[in-house]
Amino acid sequence: MKRRTLLGGAAISVSAAAEPWGRLAFALSKGSKIDSSSAVALIDRAAELHVQELNLSARRLQSTVEAHLDAITAALPRAGEHERALAIAAGETAALAGWVAWDLGEHDRADAYYRVTSQCAAIAGHPPLRALALTYASYGASSPKAKLEFLSQAANDVRGHGNATAAAWVLGRHAEEAAAVGDETGALRALERARFAYDFADQTSEQAWVRFVTPYRMDSLALSVYGQLGRPELTVTADTAVGRLGDELSDGGVVVLGDLASALLRGGDVDQGVYVSRQFAAAAQAKPNTMGKERAATIAASLPGSERELGLHLRQFAS
Protein backbone atom coordinates (compact mmCIF):
# COMPACT_ATOMS: atom_id res chain seq x y z
CA MET A 1 0.00 0.00 0.00
CA LYS A 2 1.40 3.42 -0.92
CA ARG A 3 1.13 6.01 1.81
CA ARG A 4 2.07 9.38 0.35
CA THR A 5 2.88 12.45 2.38
CA LEU A 6 4.60 15.82 2.14
CA LEU A 7 7.60 14.34 3.94
CA GLY A 8 9.76 14.89 0.88
CA GLY A 9 6.85 14.03 -1.42
CA ALA A 10 7.68 10.34 -1.19
CA ALA A 11 5.81 7.27 0.05
CA ILE A 12 6.05 6.78 3.80
CA SER A 13 8.37 3.93 4.59
CA VAL A 14 7.57 1.28 7.15
CA SER A 15 9.85 2.99 9.67
CA ALA A 16 8.32 6.44 9.07
CA ALA A 17 4.80 5.01 9.35
CA ALA A 18 5.79 3.72 12.78
CA GLU A 19 6.51 7.28 13.93
CA PRO A 20 3.77 9.71 15.08
CA TRP A 21 4.37 12.07 12.15
CA GLY A 22 4.11 9.21 9.70
CA ARG A 23 0.83 7.99 11.14
CA LEU A 24 -0.52 11.54 11.12
CA ALA A 25 0.45 12.06 7.48
CA PHE A 26 -1.35 8.84 6.51
CA ALA A 27 -4.46 9.67 8.53
CA LEU A 28 -4.76 13.08 6.85
CA SER A 29 -5.69 11.33 3.61
CA LYS A 30 -8.72 9.67 5.25
CA GLY A 31 -12.02 10.95 6.62
CA SER A 32 -15.21 9.75 8.34
CA LYS A 33 -17.18 10.56 11.52
CA ILE A 34 -16.51 11.49 15.14
CA ASP A 35 -18.93 13.04 17.64
CA SER A 36 -18.68 16.72 18.56
CA SER A 37 -17.81 16.22 22.23
CA SER A 38 -14.88 13.96 21.36
CA ALA A 39 -13.62 16.42 18.76
CA VAL A 40 -13.84 19.32 21.22
CA ALA A 41 -12.00 17.30 23.88
CA LEU A 42 -9.15 16.54 21.48
CA ILE A 43 -8.90 20.16 20.35
CA ASP A 44 -8.97 21.50 23.91
CA ARG A 45 -6.29 19.05 24.99
CA ALA A 46 -4.05 20.17 22.10
CA ALA A 47 -4.38 23.77 23.31
CA GLU A 48 -3.72 22.76 26.91
CA LEU A 49 -0.41 21.13 25.96
CA HIS A 50 0.88 24.41 24.55
CA VAL A 51 0.13 26.04 27.89
CA GLN A 52 1.84 23.22 29.80
CA GLU A 53 4.94 23.76 27.68
CA LEU A 54 5.52 27.00 29.57
CA ASN A 55 6.32 25.11 32.77
CA LEU A 56 7.29 21.54 31.89
CA SER A 57 10.66 20.43 30.57
CA ALA A 58 10.89 19.00 27.06
CA ARG A 59 11.80 15.60 28.46
CA ARG A 60 8.71 15.47 30.66
CA LEU A 61 6.43 16.76 27.92
CA GLN A 62 7.57 14.69 24.94
CA SER A 63 5.70 11.44 25.58
CA THR A 64 2.50 13.30 26.52
CA VAL A 65 2.53 15.38 23.35
CA GLU A 66 3.24 12.41 21.11
CA ALA A 67 0.52 10.36 22.83
CA HIS A 68 -2.00 13.11 22.15
CA LEU A 69 -0.86 13.33 18.55
CA ASP A 70 -1.56 9.61 18.28
CA ALA A 71 -5.06 10.18 19.70
CA ILE A 72 -5.87 12.87 17.12
CA THR A 73 -4.33 10.75 14.39
CA ALA A 74 -6.60 7.84 15.30
CA ALA A 75 -9.63 10.16 15.21
CA LEU A 76 -8.88 11.82 11.87
CA PRO A 77 -10.19 9.00 9.64
CA ARG A 78 -13.56 9.45 11.42
CA ALA A 79 -13.46 13.25 11.61
CA GLY A 80 -16.35 14.04 9.26
CA GLU A 81 -17.49 17.64 9.73
CA HIS A 82 -14.73 18.14 12.32
CA GLU A 83 -11.92 17.27 9.91
CA ARG A 84 -10.62 20.81 9.46
CA ALA A 85 -10.63 21.63 13.18
CA LEU A 86 -8.93 18.34 14.03
CA ALA A 87 -6.37 18.81 11.26
CA ILE A 88 -5.48 22.19 12.76
CA ALA A 89 -5.26 20.70 16.27
CA ALA A 90 -3.14 17.87 14.89
CA GLY A 91 -0.82 20.35 13.23
CA GLU A 92 -0.49 22.40 16.40
CA THR A 93 0.31 19.26 18.36
CA ALA A 94 2.81 18.08 15.73
CA ALA A 95 4.51 21.50 15.82
CA LEU A 96 4.83 21.27 19.59
CA ALA A 97 6.22 17.75 19.25
CA GLY A 98 8.77 19.15 16.81
CA TRP A 99 9.74 21.96 19.15
CA VAL A 100 10.15 19.53 22.04
CA ALA A 101 12.27 17.23 19.85
CA TRP A 102 14.47 20.16 18.79
CA ASP A 103 14.87 21.18 22.42
CA LEU A 104 16.16 17.67 23.10
CA GLY A 105 18.62 17.80 20.19
CA GLU A 106 16.56 15.48 17.93
CA HIS A 107 16.79 17.72 14.90
CA ASP A 108 15.75 15.29 12.15
CA ARG A 109 12.71 14.32 14.18
CA ALA A 110 11.84 17.99 14.67
CA ASP A 111 12.08 18.71 10.94
CA ALA A 112 9.75 15.79 10.18
CA TYR A 113 7.15 17.14 12.59
CA TYR A 114 7.40 20.63 11.14
CA ARG A 115 6.88 19.32 7.62
CA VAL A 116 3.75 17.42 8.58
CA THR A 117 2.50 20.52 10.43
CA SER A 118 2.78 22.40 7.13
CA GLN A 119 0.83 19.58 5.50
CA CYS A 120 -1.93 20.03 8.07
CA ALA A 121 -1.94 23.78 7.35
CA ALA A 122 -2.31 23.17 3.62
CA ILE A 123 -5.11 20.65 4.05
CA ALA A 124 -6.98 22.84 6.52
CA GLY A 125 -6.36 26.05 4.58
CA HIS A 126 -4.98 27.66 7.75
CA PRO A 127 -1.84 29.76 7.08
CA PRO A 128 -1.12 30.65 10.75
CA LEU A 129 -0.41 26.98 11.37
CA ARG A 130 2.31 27.03 8.73
CA ALA A 131 3.68 30.17 10.38
CA LEU A 132 3.99 28.24 13.63
CA ALA A 133 5.99 25.49 11.93
CA LEU A 134 8.20 27.95 10.06
CA THR A 135 8.97 30.06 13.11
CA TYR A 136 9.85 27.03 15.21
CA ALA A 137 11.95 25.70 12.32
CA SER A 138 13.77 29.02 11.99
CA TYR A 139 15.69 28.33 15.19
CA GLY A 140 17.38 25.31 13.67
CA ALA A 141 17.56 26.35 10.00
CA SER A 142 20.85 25.64 8.25
CA SER A 143 21.83 29.22 7.40
CA PRO A 144 20.96 32.84 8.26
CA LYS A 145 19.40 33.20 4.81
CA ALA A 146 17.14 30.20 5.39
CA LYS A 147 16.10 31.53 8.80
CA LEU A 148 15.10 34.89 7.36
CA GLU A 149 13.24 33.24 4.46
CA PHE A 150 11.25 31.08 6.88
CA LEU A 151 10.38 34.11 8.98
CA SER A 152 9.40 36.25 5.98
CA GLN A 153 6.96 33.58 4.85
CA ALA A 154 5.68 33.17 8.40
CA ALA A 155 5.04 36.92 8.64
CA ASN A 156 2.87 36.71 5.52
CA ASP A 157 0.96 33.80 7.05
CA VAL A 158 -0.11 35.70 10.19
CA ARG A 159 -1.54 38.80 8.60
CA GLY A 160 -5.11 39.60 9.49
CA HIS A 161 -7.50 39.67 12.43
CA GLY A 162 -6.83 37.38 15.37
CA ASN A 163 -3.12 36.95 14.68
CA ALA A 164 -1.62 39.99 16.42
CA THR A 165 0.35 38.05 19.01
CA ALA A 166 1.61 35.55 16.46
CA ALA A 167 2.65 38.43 14.20
CA ALA A 168 4.52 40.12 17.06
CA TRP A 169 6.43 36.90 17.77
CA VAL A 170 7.28 36.22 14.11
CA LEU A 171 8.39 39.81 13.47
CA GLY A 172 10.40 39.84 16.71
CA ARG A 173 12.15 36.67 15.59
CA HIS A 174 12.80 38.26 12.20
CA ALA A 175 14.37 41.24 13.96
CA GLU A 176 16.53 38.93 16.04
CA GLU A 177 17.86 37.04 13.02
CA ALA A 178 18.37 40.23 10.99
CA ALA A 179 20.41 41.62 13.88
CA ALA A 180 22.48 38.42 13.94
CA VAL A 181 23.66 39.07 10.37
CA GLY A 182 24.27 42.78 11.00
CA ASP A 183 21.25 44.11 9.11
CA GLU A 184 20.59 46.98 11.49
CA THR A 185 17.97 48.71 9.35
CA GLY A 186 16.02 45.50 8.73
CA ALA A 187 16.25 44.44 12.37
CA LEU A 188 15.04 47.76 13.77
CA ARG A 189 12.23 47.95 11.23
CA ALA A 190 11.05 44.43 12.06
CA LEU A 191 11.25 45.14 15.80
CA GLU A 192 9.16 48.29 15.36
CA ARG A 193 6.54 46.30 13.44
CA ALA A 194 6.58 43.61 16.14
CA ARG A 195 5.93 46.14 18.86
CA PHE A 196 3.16 47.77 16.84
CA ALA A 197 1.47 44.39 16.34
CA TYR A 198 1.80 43.67 20.06
CA ASP A 199 -0.16 46.83 20.88
CA PHE A 200 -3.20 45.00 19.45
CA ALA A 201 -2.35 41.58 20.89
CA ASP A 202 -3.90 39.48 23.62
CA GLN A 203 -1.88 36.30 24.02
CA THR A 204 -4.51 34.83 26.36
CA SER A 205 -7.36 34.88 23.83
CA GLU A 206 -5.69 34.14 20.51
CA GLN A 207 -4.06 30.84 19.46
CA ALA A 208 -3.01 28.67 22.40
CA TRP A 209 0.51 28.49 21.00
CA VAL A 210 1.13 32.21 21.55
CA ARG A 211 0.64 32.12 25.33
CA PHE A 212 4.39 32.40 25.89
CA VAL A 213 4.54 35.76 24.06
CA THR A 214 4.20 37.77 27.25
CA PRO A 215 5.44 41.35 27.66
CA TYR A 216 8.54 39.75 29.24
CA ARG A 217 9.20 37.73 26.08
CA MET A 218 8.82 40.85 23.94
CA ASP A 219 11.35 42.55 26.20
CA SER A 220 13.76 39.66 25.65
CA LEU A 221 13.43 39.91 21.87
CA ALA A 222 14.19 43.63 22.01
CA LEU A 223 17.15 42.98 24.31
CA SER A 224 18.49 40.36 21.93
CA VAL A 225 18.24 42.75 18.99
CA TYR A 226 19.75 45.75 20.77
CA GLY A 227 22.50 43.64 22.31
CA GLN A 228 23.59 42.13 19.01
CA LEU A 229 23.58 45.55 17.33
CA GLY A 230 25.25 47.36 20.24
CA ARG A 231 22.44 49.90 20.32
CA PRO A 232 22.19 52.54 23.08
CA GLU A 233 18.57 51.49 23.69
CA LEU A 234 19.90 48.35 25.37
CA THR A 235 20.35 49.90 28.81
CA VAL A 236 16.96 51.56 29.11
CA THR A 237 15.25 48.45 27.72
CA ALA A 238 17.03 46.33 30.30
CA ASP A 239 15.90 48.70 33.06
CA THR A 240 12.33 48.46 31.81
CA ALA A 241 12.55 44.66 31.70
CA VAL A 242 13.90 44.49 35.26
CA GLY A 243 11.07 46.71 36.46
CA ARG A 244 8.49 44.64 34.65
CA LEU A 245 9.78 41.36 36.05
CA GLY A 246 10.10 42.53 39.63
CA ASP A 247 10.41 39.50 41.88
CA GLU A 248 8.39 37.24 39.58
CA LEU A 249 11.31 35.45 37.96
CA SER A 250 9.48 32.36 36.75
CA ASP A 251 11.23 29.04 36.29
CA GLY A 252 9.63 28.98 32.86
CA GLY A 253 11.23 32.27 31.80
CA VAL A 254 14.59 30.80 30.79
CA VAL A 255 14.92 32.74 27.54
CA VAL A 256 13.72 36.01 29.07
CA LEU A 257 16.13 35.76 31.99
CA GLY A 258 19.00 34.79 29.71
CA ASP A 259 18.53 37.75 27.40
CA LEU A 260 18.07 40.09 30.34
CA ALA A 261 21.23 38.87 32.11
CA SER A 262 23.25 39.28 28.92
CA ALA A 263 21.88 42.78 28.36
CA LEU A 264 22.66 43.92 31.89
CA LEU A 265 26.22 42.58 31.74
CA ARG A 266 26.79 44.14 28.29
CA GLY A 267 25.31 47.43 29.49
CA GLY A 268 27.67 47.61 32.47
CA ASP A 269 25.14 46.95 35.26
CA VAL A 270 27.29 44.16 36.63
CA ASP A 271 25.69 43.69 40.05
CA GLN A 272 22.19 43.42 38.62
CA GLY A 273 23.53 41.32 35.74
CA VAL A 274 25.09 38.81 38.14
CA TYR A 275 21.89 38.67 40.19
CA VAL A 276 19.76 37.91 37.12
CA SER A 277 22.41 35.45 35.89
CA ARG A 278 21.94 33.48 39.09
CA GLN A 279 18.17 33.54 38.59
CA PHE A 280 18.72 32.37 35.02
CA ALA A 281 20.97 29.51 36.18
CA ALA A 282 18.26 28.27 38.55
CA ALA A 283 15.55 28.52 35.88
CA ALA A 284 17.72 26.82 33.27
CA GLN A 285 18.44 23.97 35.66
CA ALA A 286 14.73 23.57 36.40
CA LYS A 287 13.77 23.57 32.73
CA PRO A 288 16.80 22.62 30.61
CA ASN A 289 16.48 23.35 26.91
CA THR A 290 18.56 24.16 23.85
CA MET A 291 17.90 27.90 23.92
CA GLY A 292 18.87 28.02 27.59
CA LYS A 293 22.16 26.28 26.86
CA GLU A 294 22.96 28.80 24.12
CA ARG A 295 22.32 31.70 26.48
CA ALA A 296 24.29 30.07 29.29
CA ALA A 297 27.42 30.09 27.13
CA THR A 298 26.93 33.76 26.26
CA ILE A 299 26.38 34.79 29.87
CA ALA A 300 29.40 32.81 31.11
CA ALA A 301 31.63 34.71 28.68
CA SER A 302 30.34 38.06 29.97
CA LEU A 303 30.59 37.48 33.72
CA PRO A 304 33.26 39.33 35.72
CA GLY A 305 36.30 37.38 36.90
CA SER A 306 35.00 37.36 40.47
CA GLU A 307 32.15 35.05 39.38
CA ARG A 308 34.31 32.08 38.36
CA GLU A 309 32.09 29.51 40.08
CA LEU A 310 28.93 30.77 38.37
CA GLY A 311 30.76 30.97 35.04
CA LEU A 312 32.00 27.39 35.39
CA HIS A 313 28.49 26.18 36.27
CA LEU A 314 27.01 27.89 33.20
CA ARG A 315 29.72 26.60 30.87
CA GLN A 316 29.16 23.06 32.14
CA PHE A 317 25.41 23.47 31.63
CA ALA A 318 25.99 24.74 28.09
CA SER A 319 28.26 21.86 27.09
Coordinates of C-alpha atoms in Angstrom, one line a residue, residues 146-309:
A146 CA 17.1 30.2 5.4
K147 CA 16.1 31.5 8.8
L148 CA 15.1 34.9 7.4
E149 CA 13.2 33.2 4.5
F150 CA 11.3 31.1 6.9
L151 CA 10.4 34.1 9.0
S152 CA 9.4 36.3 6.0
Q153 CA 7.0 33.6 4.8
A154 CA 5.7 33.2 8.4
A155 CA 5.0 36.9 8.6
N156 CA 2.9 36.7 5.5
D157 CA 1.0 33.8 7.0
V158 CA -0.1 35.7 10.2
R159 CA -1.5 38.8 8.6
G160 CA -5.1 39.6 9.5
H161 CA -7.5 39.7 12.4
G162 CA -6.8 37.4 15.4
N163 CA -3.1 37.0 14.7
A164 CA -1.6 40.0 16.4
T165 CA 0.3 38.0 19.0
A166 CA 1.6 35.6 16.5
A167 CA 2.7 38.4 14.2
A168 CA 4.5 40.1 17.1
W169 CA 6.4 36.9 17.8
V170 CA 7.3 36.2 14.1
L171 CA 8.4 39.8 13.5
G172 CA 10.4 39.8 16.7
R173 CA 12.2 36.7 15.6
H174 CA 12.8 38.3 12.2
A175 CA 14.4 41.2 14.0
E176 CA 16.5 38.9 16.0
E177 CA 17.9 37.0 13.0
A178 CA 18.4 40.2 11.0
A179 CA 20.4 41.6 13.9
A180 CA 22.5 38.4 13.9
V181 CA 23.7 39.1 10.4
G182 CA 24.3 42.8 11.0
D183 CA 21.3 44.1 9.1
E184 CA 20.6 47.0 11.5
T185 CA 18.0 48.7 9.4
G186 CA 16.0 45.5 8.7
A187 CA 16.3 44.4 12.4
L188 CA 15.0 47.8 13.8
R189 CA 12.2 48.0 11.2
A190 CA 11.1 44.4 12.1
L191 CA 11.3 45.1 15.8
E192 CA 9.2 48.3 15.4
R193 CA 6.5 46.3 13.4
A194 CA 6.6 43.6 16.1
R195 CA 5.9 46.1 18.9
F196 CA 3.2 47.8 16.8
A197 CA 1.5 44.4 16.3
Y198 CA 1.8 43.7 20.1
D199 CA -0.2 46.8 20.9
F200 CA -3.2 45.0 19.4
A201 CA -2.3 41.6 20.9
D202 CA -3.9 39.5 23.6
Q203 CA -1.9 36.3 24.0
T204 CA -4.5 34.8 26.4
S205 CA -7.4 34.9 23.8
E206 CA -5.7 34.1 20.5
Q207 CA -4.1 30.8 19.5
A208 CA -3.0 28.7 22.4
W209 CA 0.5 28.5 21.0
V210 CA 1.1 32.2 21.5
R211 CA 0.6 32.1 25.3
F212 CA 4.4 32.4 25.9
V213 CA 4.5 35.8 24.1
T214 CA 4.2 37.8 27.2
P215 CA 5.4 41.4 27.7
Y216 CA 8.5 39.8 29.2
R217 CA 9.2 37.7 26.1
M218 CA 8.8 40.9 23.9
D219 CA 11.4 42.6 26.2
S220 CA 13.8 39.7 25.7
L221 CA 13.4 39.9 21.9
A222 CA 14.2 43.6 22.0
L223 CA 17.2 43.0 24.3
S224 CA 18.5 40.4 21.9
V225 CA 18.2 42.7 19.0
Y226 CA 19.8 45.8 20.8
G227 CA 22.5 43.6 22.3
Q228 CA 23.6 42.1 19.0
L229 CA 23.6 45.6 17.3
G230 CA 25.3 47.4 20.2
R231 CA 22.4 49.9 20.3
P232 CA 22.2 52.5 23.1
E233 CA 18.6 51.5 23.7
L234 CA 19.9 48.4 25.4
T235 CA 20.4 49.9 28.8
V236 CA 17.0 51.6 29.1
T237 CA 15.3 48.5 27.7
A238 CA 17.0 46.3 30.3
D239 CA 15.9 48.7 33.1
T240 CA 12.3 48.5 31.8
A241 CA 12.5 44.7 31.7
V242 CA 13.9 44.5 35.3
G243 CA 11.1 46.7 36.5
R244 CA 8.5 44.6 34.7
L245 CA 9.8 41.4 36.1
G246 CA 10.1 42.5 39.6
D247 CA 10.4 39.5 41.9
E248 CA 8.4 37.2 39.6
L249 CA 11.3 35.4 38.0
S250 CA 9.5 32.4 36.8
D251 CA 11.2 29.0 36.3
G252 CA 9.6 29.0 32.9
G253 CA 11.2 32.3 31.8
V254 CA 14.6 30.8 30.8
V255 CA 14.9 32.7 27.5
V256 CA 13.7 36.0 29.1
L257 CA 16.1 35.8 32.0
G258 CA 19.0 34.8 29.7
D259 CA 18.5 37.7 27.4
L260 CA 18.1 40.1 30.3
A261 CA 21.2 38.9 32.1
S262 CA 23.3 39.3 28.9
A263 CA 21.9 42.8 28.4
L264 CA 22.7 43.9 31.9
L265 CA 26.2 42.6 31.7
R266 CA 26.8 44.1 28.3
G267 CA 25.3 47.4 29.5
G268 CA 27.7 47.6 32.5
D269 CA 25.1 47.0 35.3
V270 CA 27.3 44.2 36.6
D271 CA 25.7 43.7 40.1
Q272 CA 22.2 43.4 38.6
G273 CA 23.5 41.3 35.7
V274 CA 25.1 38.8 38.1
Y275 CA 21.9 38.7 40.2
V276 CA 19.8 37.9 37.1
S277 CA 22.4 35.4 35.9
R278 CA 21.9 33.5 39.1
Q279 CA 18.2 33.5 38.6
F280 CA 18.7 32.4 35.0
A281 CA 21.0 29.5 36.2
A282 CA 18.3 28.3 38.6
A283 CA 15.6 28.5 35.9
A284 CA 17.7 26.8 33.3
Q285 CA 18.4 24.0 35.7
A286 CA 14.7 23.6 36.4
K287 CA 13.8 23.6 32.7
P288 CA 16.8 22.6 30.6
N289 CA 16.5 23.4 26.9
T290 CA 18.6 24.2 23.8
M291 CA 17.9 27.9 23.9
G292 CA 18.9 28.0 27.6
K293 CA 22.2 26.3 26.9
E294 CA 23.0 28.8 24.1
R295 CA 22.3 31.7 26.5
A296 CA 24.3 30.1 29.3
A297 CA 27.4 30.1 27.1
T298 CA 26.9 33.8 26.3
I299 CA 26.4 34.8 29.9
A300 CA 29.4 32.8 31.1
A301 CA 31.6 34.7 28.7
S302 CA 30.3 38.1 30.0
L303 CA 30.6 37.5 33.7
P304 CA 33.3 39.3 35.7
G305 CA 36.3 37.4 36.9
S306 CA 35.0 37.4 40.5
E307 CA 32.1 35.0 39.4
R308 CA 34.3 32.1 38.4
E309 CA 32.1 29.5 40.1

